[in-house]
């Protein structure tokens, strides 16, 4: 079945540094990927839509200069958290439809970011 | 056991019981609904989905019911097992634009913590 892979699965960084998270579709091409954020004991909140070959679309309240998204190829989207602060500590999850229209969205296993 | 919408986010059942998890969705234009299971530290795992032109769909041990009149979705798990213990989220998909349905932007419900006691 369709698989979405995220890397790293967890990362600890110091305040003020930047962190890059990768999301790959392993056996299908994804022109669109979605990035979610999940705080402890809360639901997933959509941050942005990553579009291959064009700019990402950000949800209201999400700073595009802080959360840089690059959809470099049909199988890879990256989310870079720039100048990270402790309040950015969260679980970041990506998803991708496999392009066959009537299929469910596949999620990666998430990246736990801890900013110290 | 049965949860009552998003106001009771915890459901505890005994192994072998049937579980019912409820969800109220927000947008009447949503055309596709998905139930996900999320275990600690992992991403959501697809369980079952249903389109807005259906009111019931069955899978293996799971059934999803959709009531568009009251914007309500439920997940029924038969013969619940300890391995079913997790957080369950419903998600609704809004069409991305005119000219047909596109899948992608999901709005997730609050989630229900299901605990199955052996």
CSV table of C-alpha atoms in Angstrom, one decimal, chain A residues 9-116:
chain,number,residue,atom,x,y,z
A,9,UNK,CA,11.2,10.8,13.7
A,10,UNK,CA,12.4,13.1,16.5
A,11,UNK,CA,14.7,16.0,16.9
A,12,UNK,CA,15.9,18.2,19.7
A,13,UNK,CA,17.3,21.6,18.8
A,14,UNK,CA,18.4,24.8,20.6
A,15,UNK,CA,16.3,27.9,20.6
A,16,UNK,CA,17.1,30.1,17.6
A,17,UNK,CA,18.3,27.3,15.3
A,18,UNK,CA,16.4,25.9,12.3
A,19,UNK,CA,15.2,22.4,11.8
A,20,UNK,CA,14.3,20.6,8.5
A,21,UNK,CA,11.7,17.8,8.4
A,22,UNK,CA,11.3,15.7,5.3
A,23,UNK,CA,8.2,14.0,4.0
A,24,UNK,CA,8.5,11.4,1.3
A,25,UNK,CA,6.0,9.4,-0.7
A,26,UNK,CA,7.7,6.1,-1.1
A,27,UNK,CA,5.7,4.3,-3.8
A,28,UNK,CA,3.6,7.0,-5.4
A,29,UNK,CA,3.9,10.6,-6.7
A,30,UNK,CA,2.3,13.3,-4.7
A,31,UNK,CA,1.8,16.7,-6.3
A,32,UNK,CA,0.2,17.8,-3.1
A,33,UNK,CA,1.2,17.1,0.5
A,34,UNK,CA,-0.2,18.5,3.7
A,35,UNK,CA,1.6,19.5,6.9
A,36,UNK,CA,-0.2,19.2,10.3
A,37,UNK,CA,0.9,20.1,13.8
A,38,UNK,CA,-0.3,18.4,16.9
A,39,UNK,CA,0.2,19.5,20.4
A,40,UNK,CA,0.0,17.0,23.3
A,41,UNK,CA,-3.5,15.7,24.0
A,42,UNK,CA,-4.9,17.8,21.1
A,43,UNK,CA,-6.1,17.2,17.6
A,44,UNK,CA,-4.2,17.7,14.4
A,45,UNK,CA,-4.3,21.1,12.9
A,46,UNK,CA,-3.6,21.8,9.3
A,47,UNK,CA,-0.7,24.2,8.8
A,48,UNK,CA,-0.2,24.3,5.1
A,49,UNK,CA,-0.6,22.7,1.7
A,50,UNK,CA,2.6,21.9,-0.1
A,51,UNK,CA,2.3,22.1,-3.9
A,52,UNK,CA,4.9,20.7,-6.2
A,53,UNK,CA,6.3,23.3,-8.5
A,54,UNK,CA,4.5,26.2,-6.8
A,55,UNK,CA,4.3,28.1,-3.5
A,56,UNK,CA,2.7,26.5,-0.5
A,57,UNK,CA,-0.6,27.6,0.8
A,58,UNK,CA,-0.7,28.4,4.5
A,59,UNK,CA,-3.6,28.3,6.8
A,60,UNK,CA,-4.7,31.4,8.7
A,61,UNK,CA,-2.4,32.2,11.6
A,62,UNK,CA,0.5,30.1,10.3
A,63,UNK,CA,3.6,32.2,9.7
A,64,UNK,CA,5.0,31.4,6.2
A,65,UNK,CA,8.3,33.0,7.0
A,66,UNK,CA,8.7,30.8,10.0
A,67,UNK,CA,7.6,27.5,8.5
A,68,UNK,CA,9.2,27.3,5.2
A,69,UNK,CA,7.9,24.6,2.8
A,70,UNK,CA,9.6,23.3,-0.2
A,71,UNK,CA,8.0,20.7,-2.5
A,72,UNK,CA,11.2,19.9,-4.5
A,73,UNK,CA,9.9,16.9,-6.3
A,74,UNK,CA,6.9,14.7,-6.8
A,75,UNK,CA,8.0,12.6,-3.9
A,76,UNK,CA,9.5,15.0,-1.4
A,77,UNK,CA,8.2,18.0,0.6
A,78,UNK,CA,10.2,19.6,3.4
A,79,UNK,CA,9.2,21.7,6.3
A,80,UNK,CA,11.8,24.0,7.8
A,81,UNK,CA,11.1,25.5,11.2
A,82,UNK,CA,13.2,28.6,11.3
A,83,UNK,CA,14.5,30.3,14.4
A,84,UNK,CA,12.8,27.7,16.5
A,85,UNK,CA,11.5,28.6,20.0
A,86,UNK,CA,10.2,26.4,22.7
A,87,UNK,CA,6.6,27.1,21.8
A,88,UNK,CA,7.3,25.5,18.4
A,89,UNK,CA,7.8,22.2,20.2
A,90,UNK,CA,5.2,19.9,18.8
A,91,UNK,CA,4.5,16.8,16.7
A,92,UNK,CA,4.6,17.6,13.0
A,93,UNK,CA,2.9,15.2,10.6
A,94,UNK,CA,2.6,15.2,6.9
A,95,UNK,CA,0.1,13.5,4.6
A,96,UNK,CA,-0.3,12.9,1.0
A,97,UNK,CA,-3.1,11.6,-1.3
A,98,UNK,CA,-1.7,8.9,-3.6
A,99,UNK,CA,-3.2,10.5,-6.7
A,100,UNK,CA,-5.8,7.9,-7.5
A,101,UNK,CA,-8.6,10.1,-6.5
A,102,UNK,CA,-10.7,7.9,-4.4
A,103,UNK,CA,-8.2,6.8,-1.9
A,104,UNK,CA,-7.6,7.8,1.7
A,105,UNK,CA,-4.9,10.2,2.7
A,106,UNK,CA,-1.8,8.5,3.9
A,107,UNK,CA,0.0,10.0,6.9
A,108,UNK,CA,3.6,9.8,7.9
A,109,UNK,CA,4.6,8.7,11.4
A,110,UNK,CA,5.3,12.2,12.5
A,111,UNK,CA,8.3,14.1,13.8
A,112,UNK,CA,8.6,15.1,17.4
A,113,UNK,CA,10.3,18.5,17.7
A,114,UNK,CA,11.6,19.6,21.0
A,115,UNK,CA,13.2,23.1,21.2
A,116,UNK,CA,15.2,23.7,24.3
